[in-house]
mmCIF file of C-alpha atoms in Angstrom:
data_model
loop_
_atom_site.group_PDB
_atom_site.id
_atom_site.type_symbol
_atom_site.label_atom_id
_atom_site.label_comp_id
_atom_site.label_asym_id
_atom_site.label_seq_id
_atom_site.Cartn_x
_atom_site.Cartn_y
_atom_site.Cartn_z
ATOM 1 C CA PRO A 1 12.263 5.407 10.843
ATOM 2 C CA SER A 2 13.403 8.041 13.507
ATOM 3 C CA VAL A 3 17.291 7.922 12.196
ATOM 4 C CA ALA A 4 16.248 7.806 8.259
ATOM 5 C CA PRO A 5 17.394 10.943 5.681
ATOM 6 C CA ILE A 6 14.555 11.151 4.013
ATOM 7 C CA LYS A 7 11.230 10.044 5.540
ATOM 8 C CA ALA A 8 8.351 9.889 3.102
ATOM 9 C CA ALA A 9 8.782 9.506 -0.569
ATOM 10 C CA ILE A 10 5.318 10.717 -2.461
ATOM 11 C CA LEU A 11 4.327 8.725 -4.906
ATOM 12 C CA PRO A 12 1.815 10.138 -7.996
ATOM 13 C CA LEU A 13 0.745 6.628 -9.798
ATOM 14 C CA LEU A 14 1.118 8.133 -13.275
ATOM 15 C CA LYS A 15 2.779 11.005 -14.262
ATOM 16 C CA ASN A 16 0.748 12.413 -16.828
ATOM 17 C CA LYS A 17 -2.392 13.197 -15.026
ATOM 18 C CA PRO A 18 -2.140 16.544 -13.817
ATOM 19 C CA ALA A 19 -4.557 16.271 -10.990
ATOM 20 C CA LEU A 20 -2.727 13.375 -9.722
ATOM 21 C CA VAL A 21 0.184 14.908 -9.777
ATOM 22 C CA GLY A 22 -1.090 18.748 -8.607
ATOM 23 C CA LYS A 23 -1.946 16.877 -5.598
ATOM 24 C CA ALA A 24 0.433 15.034 -4.439
ATOM 25 C CA ARG A 25 2.931 18.166 -5.212
ATOM 26 C CA GLU A 26 0.517 19.715 -3.197
ATOM 27 C CA LEU A 27 1.553 17.214 0.223
ATOM 28 C CA TYR A 28 4.915 17.239 -0.743
ATOM 29 C CA ASP A 29 4.592 21.151 -0.416
ATOM 30 C CA GLN A 30 2.909 20.243 3.067
ATOM 31 C CA LEU A 31 4.736 17.768 4.363
ATOM 32 C CA LYS A 32 7.937 19.604 3.517
ATOM 33 C CA LYS A 33 8.260 22.551 5.295
ATOM 34 C CA ARG A 34 8.087 19.585 9.072
ATOM 35 C CA TYR A 35 9.978 16.486 7.297
ATOM 36 C CA ASN A 36 12.811 15.929 4.666
ATOM 37 C CA VAL A 37 10.740 13.803 1.613
ATOM 38 C CA GLN A 38 11.559 13.070 -1.659
ATOM 39 C CA PHE A 39 8.743 13.425 -4.415
ATOM 40 C CA ASP A 40 9.367 11.035 -7.666
ATOM 41 C CA SER A 41 6.617 10.334 -10.797
ATOM 42 C CA ALA A 42 9.645 8.528 -12.626
ATOM 43 C CA GLY A 43 8.518 5.239 -13.769
ATOM 44 C CA ALA A 44 6.179 2.129 -13.177
ATOM 45 C CA ILE A 45 4.988 2.664 -9.326
ATOM 46 C CA GLY A 46 6.360 -0.691 -8.686
ATOM 47 C CA ARG A 47 10.095 0.392 -9.621
ATOM 48 C CA ARG A 48 9.155 3.843 -7.172
ATOM 49 C CA TYR A 49 8.675 1.477 -4.178
ATOM 50 C CA ARG A 50 12.400 -0.494 -4.528
ATOM 51 C CA ARG A 51 14.031 2.663 -5.152
ATOM 52 C CA ALA A 52 12.559 4.224 -2.626
ATOM 53 C CA ASP A 53 13.468 1.190 -0.311
ATOM 54 C CA GLU A 54 17.074 1.063 -1.180
ATOM 55 C CA VAL A 55 17.688 4.570 0.243
ATOM 56 C CA GLY A 56 15.420 3.407 2.860
ATOM 57 C CA ILE A 57 13.037 5.707 3.136
ATOM 58 C CA PRO A 58 10.518 4.729 5.352
ATOM 59 C CA TYR A 59 6.992 5.326 4.185
ATOM 60 C CA CYS A 60 5.908 6.112 0.509
ATOM 61 C CA ILE A 61 2.391 8.091 0.046
ATOM 62 C CA THR A 62 1.291 7.011 -3.892
ATOM 63 C CA ILE A 63 -1.786 9.482 -4.901
ATOM 64 C CA ASP A 64 -3.865 7.709 -6.834
ATOM 65 C CA PHE A 65 -7.204 7.688 -8.645
ATOM 66 C CA GLU A 66 -9.415 7.545 -4.874
ATOM 67 C CA THR A 67 -7.539 10.229 -3.658
ATOM 68 C CA ILE A 68 -9.003 12.377 -6.411
ATOM 69 C CA GLU A 69 -12.202 11.881 -7.351
ATOM 70 C CA GLU A 70 -13.409 9.876 -3.776
ATOM 71 C CA ASP A 71 -11.871 11.513 -1.301
ATOM 72 C CA ALA A 72 -11.142 7.983 0.288
ATOM 73 C CA GLY A 73 -7.583 9.791 1.222
ATOM 74 C CA VAL A 74 -3.792 8.066 0.263
ATOM 75 C CA THR A 75 -2.008 5.219 0.373
ATOM 76 C CA ILE A 76 0.751 5.039 3.001
ATOM 77 C CA ARG A 77 3.604 1.439 3.098
ATOM 78 C CA ASP A 78 5.881 1.171 4.616
ATOM 79 C CA ARG A 79 9.408 -0.568 4.029
ATOM 80 C CA ASP A 80 9.865 -2.657 6.866
ATOM 81 C CA SER A 81 7.166 -5.342 6.886
ATOM 82 C CA THR A 82 5.231 -3.289 3.042
ATOM 83 C CA SER A 83 2.297 -3.088 4.324
ATOM 84 C CA GLN A 84 -0.181 -0.787 3.241
ATOM 85 C CA GLU A 85 -2.811 2.093 4.706
ATOM 86 C CA ARG A 86 -5.397 4.145 3.475
ATOM 87 C CA ILE A 87 -5.493 7.390 5.319
ATOM 88 C CA PRO A 88 -7.569 10.376 5.029
ATOM 89 C CA LEU A 89 -5.307 12.928 2.765
ATOM 90 C CA ASP A 90 -5.976 15.323 6.634
ATOM 91 C CA GLN A 91 -4.498 12.629 8.945
ATOM 92 C CA VAL A 92 -0.941 12.123 6.893
ATOM 93 C CA MET A 93 -0.137 14.647 8.889
ATOM 94 C CA SER A 94 -0.439 13.416 12.105
ATOM 95 C CA TYR A 95 0.405 9.309 10.546
ATOM 96 C CA LEU A 96 4.047 10.585 10.307
ATOM 97 C CA SER A 97 4.348 12.123 13.261
ATOM 98 C CA GLU A 98 2.970 9.347 15.473
ATOM 99 C CA ARG A 99 5.476 7.206 13.469
ATOM 100 C CA ILE A 100 8.787 8.897 13.178
ATOM 101 C CA ASP A 101 8.650 10.988 16.129
ATOM 102 C CA GLY A 102 6.820 9.300 18.302
ATOM 103 C CA TYR A 103 3.857 11.778 19.863
#
């Protein structure tokens, strides 16, 4: 992950739901201050995962309905293992920092 030019992709689950897109944009704006991140809302979520995998983006962060309704955090998908974890929204920066920067 440390050598990948784009560190993470921010993916709202649906592009026609303003609440999802708004929360995803907030996270994108926060992360782009420190990392080179990409925002993608075009097409099905599986296709967006595949596009990110092809480009070599190590982490995909999905904003879904649980994020905005229950404040249950976001889903972070690891490219190499394809495993997914739910992380509280306020811990995304520290999660990425630990895995990308090593601290």
